[in-house]
PDB file of C-alpha atoms in Angstrom:
ATOM      1  CA  UNK G   1      -0.236  -0.203  -0.065  1.00 93.00           C
ATOM      2  CA  UNK G   2       1.223   3.687  -0.498  1.00 97.00           C
ATOM      3  CA  UNK G   3       0.528   5.735   1.887  1.00 96.00           C
ATOM      4  CA  UNK G   4      -0.560   9.276   1.999  1.00 95.00           C
ATOM      5  CA  UNK G   5       0.561  12.214   3.923  1.00 96.00           C
ATOM      6  CA  UNK G   6      -1.527  14.950   5.300  1.00 93.00           C
ATOM      7  CA  UNK G   7       0.091  18.382   7.021  1.00 91.00           C
ATOM      8  CA  UNK G   8      -0.584  21.360   8.182  1.00 88.00           C
ATOM      9  CA  UNK G   9      -3.917  23.376   7.224  1.00 84.00           C
ATOM     10  CA  UNK G  10      -4.987  19.884   4.834  1.00 85.00           C
ATOM     11  CA  UNK G  11      -3.834  17.173   8.033  1.00 88.00           C
ATOM     12  CA  UNK G  12      -6.351  20.296   9.787  1.00 87.00           C
ATOM     13  CA  UNK G  13      -9.236  19.508   7.389  1.00 83.00           C
ATOM     14  CA  UNK G  14      -9.588  16.065   6.840  1.00 84.00           C
ATOM     15  CA  UNK G  15      -9.586  15.277   9.751  1.00 86.00           C
ATOM     16  CA  UNK G  16      -6.543  12.473   9.566  1.00 88.00           C
ATOM     17  CA  UNK G  17      -2.919  12.717   9.599  1.00 92.00           C
ATOM     18  CA  UNK G  18      -2.129   9.475   7.141  1.00 93.00           C
ATOM     19  CA  UNK G  19      -3.319   7.845   4.935  1.00 91.00           C
ATOM     20  CA  UNK G  20      -3.017   4.203   3.256  1.00 93.00           C
ATOM     21  CA  UNK G  21      -3.881   3.693  -0.193  1.00 93.00           C
ATOM     22  CA  UNK G  22      -4.246   0.444  -2.021  1.00 92.00           C
ATOM     23  CA  UNK G  23      -1.913  -0.040  -5.456  1.00 94.00           C
ATOM     24  CA  UNK G  24      -2.385  -2.487  -7.620  1.00 92.00           C
ATOM     25  CA  UNK G  25      -0.186  -0.785 -10.896  1.00 95.00           C
ATOM     26  CA  UNK G  26       1.635   2.618 -10.485  1.00 97.00           C
ATOM     27  CA  UNK G  27      -0.209   5.554 -11.834  1.00 98.00           C
ATOM     28  CA  UNK G  28      -0.244   9.060 -11.864  1.00 97.00           C
ATOM     29  CA  UNK G  29       0.181  10.835  -8.629  1.00 96.00           C
ATOM     30  CA  UNK G  30      -3.362  13.075  -9.732  1.00 94.00           C
ATOM     31  CA  UNK G  31      -4.897   9.131 -10.606  1.00 94.00           C
ATOM     32  CA  UNK G  32      -3.338   8.372  -6.802  1.00 95.00           C
ATOM     33  CA  UNK G  33      -4.706  12.037  -5.280  1.00 93.00           C
ATOM     34  CA  UNK G  34      -8.680  10.814  -6.587  1.00 90.00           C
ATOM     35  CA  UNK G  35      -7.970   6.810  -4.991  1.00 90.00           C
ATOM     36  CA  UNK G  36      -7.052   8.337  -1.615  1.00 89.00           C
ATOM     37  CA  UNK G  37      -9.899  10.918  -1.592  1.00 86.00           C
ATOM     38  CA  UNK G  38     -12.061   7.864  -2.442  1.00 83.00           C
ATOM     39  CA  UNK G  39     -11.151   6.037  -0.183  1.00 73.00           C
ATOM     40  CA  UNK G  40     -11.375   8.343   3.083  1.00 73.00           C
ATOM     41  CA  UNK G  41     -14.842   9.872   1.377  1.00 72.00           C
ATOM     42  CA  UNK G  42     -12.192  13.332   1.294  1.00 76.00           C
ATOM     43  CA  UNK G  43     -13.675  15.881  -1.281  1.00 69.00           C
ATOM     44  CA  UNK G  44     -10.488  15.477  -4.059  1.00 73.00           C
ATOM     45  CA  UNK G  45      -9.868  19.441  -4.501  1.00 75.00           C
ATOM     46  CA  UNK G  46      -8.409  18.942  -0.740  1.00 82.00           C
ATOM     47  CA  UNK G  47      -5.402  16.924  -2.251  1.00 84.00           C
ATOM     48  CA  UNK G  48      -5.768  18.716  -5.389  1.00 81.00           C
ATOM     49  CA  UNK G  49      -4.950  22.247  -6.293  1.00 82.00           C
ATOM     50  CA  UNK G  50      -3.046  25.091  -7.534  1.00 85.00           C
ATOM     51  CA  UNK G  51      -1.334  26.194  -4.571  1.00 86.00           C
ATOM     52  CA  UNK G  52      -0.232  22.949  -2.979  1.00 91.00           C
ATOM     53  CA  UNK G  53       3.306  20.254  -3.170  1.00 93.00           C
ATOM     54  CA  UNK G  54       3.491  16.904  -4.066  1.00 95.00           C
ATOM     55  CA  UNK G  55       6.636  14.995  -2.586  1.00 97.00           C
ATOM     56  CA  UNK G  56       6.519  11.226  -3.850  1.00 98.00           C
ATOM     57  CA  UNK G  57       9.638   9.461  -1.235  1.00 98.00           C
ATOM     58  CA  UNK G  58      11.324  13.094  -0.148  1.00 97.00           C
ATOM     59  CA  UNK G  59      11.067  14.510  -3.694  1.00 97.00           C
ATOM     60  CA  UNK G  60       8.923  17.448  -4.790  1.00 96.00           C
ATOM     61  CA  UNK G  61       6.270  16.033  -8.040  1.00 96.00           C
ATOM     62  CA  UNK G  62       4.087  16.768  -9.934  1.00 95.00           C
ATOM     63  CA  UNK G  63       0.448  15.415 -10.254  1.00 94.00           C
ATOM     64  CA  UNK G  64       1.783  13.152 -13.621  1.00 96.00           C
ATOM     65  CA  UNK G  65       4.653  11.838 -11.672  1.00 98.00           C
ATOM     66  CA  UNK G  66       4.315   7.899 -10.895  1.00 98.00           C
ATOM     67  CA  UNK G  67       3.678   6.152  -7.552  1.00 98.00           C
ATOM     68  CA  UNK G  68       3.874   2.637  -6.751  1.00 97.00           C
ATOM     69  CA  UNK G  69       2.797   0.400  -3.923  1.00 94.00           C
ATOM     70  CA  UNK G  70       5.369   0.960  -1.543  1.00 95.00           C
ATOM     71  CA  UNK G  71       5.128   5.229  -1.354  1.00 98.00           C
ATOM     72  CA  UNK G  72       5.402   6.701   0.541  1.00 98.00           C
ATOM     73  CA  UNK G  73       3.335  10.633  -0.712  1.00 97.00           C
ATOM     74  CA  UNK G  74       2.870  13.967   1.259  1.00 96.00           C
ATOM     75  CA  UNK G  75       0.579  16.911   0.792  1.00 94.00           C
ATOM     76  CA  UNK G  76       1.982  20.176   1.658  1.00 91.00           C
ATOM     77  CA  UNK G  77       0.224  23.533   1.918  1.00 87.00           C
ATOM     78  CA  UNK G  78       1.714  26.430   1.170  1.00 80.00           C
ATOM     79  CA  UNK G  79       4.425  27.265   2.792  1.00 73.00           C
ATOM     80  CA  UNK G  80       4.605  30.927   4.395  1.00 56.00           C
ATOM     81  CA  UNK G  81       6.989  32.360   6.961  1.00 52.00           C
ATOM     82  CA  UNK G  82      10.823  32.759   7.086  1.00 48.00           C
ATOM     83  CA  UNK G  83      13.660  34.148   9.298  1.00 53.00           C
TER      84      UNK G  83
END
C-alpha cells in the first residue's frame, strides 16, 4: 500500500494525518490523489490545488509523476514565514 501523508491545514481539514491507499499498479499522482480521496470520503479538491506541493519519497513531484504501491506521498500546503 502507498501511504499518503497530510500536513498542516490539509491535515486539519481532512481530520487525519495519513491514509493507506492500495494500488494494484503504478499510477500517476493525479489518479492516486483521486483514489485517496474516494477511500477516505474526502473532497478531491482538498488534495488537488494549484497551491499545494507534493513529494513522493521525499522528492518534490508533479501530478504526472508515478506512484507505486510502496511509495510515501506527502501533500504540503503553501509554505509561508521565514527567518
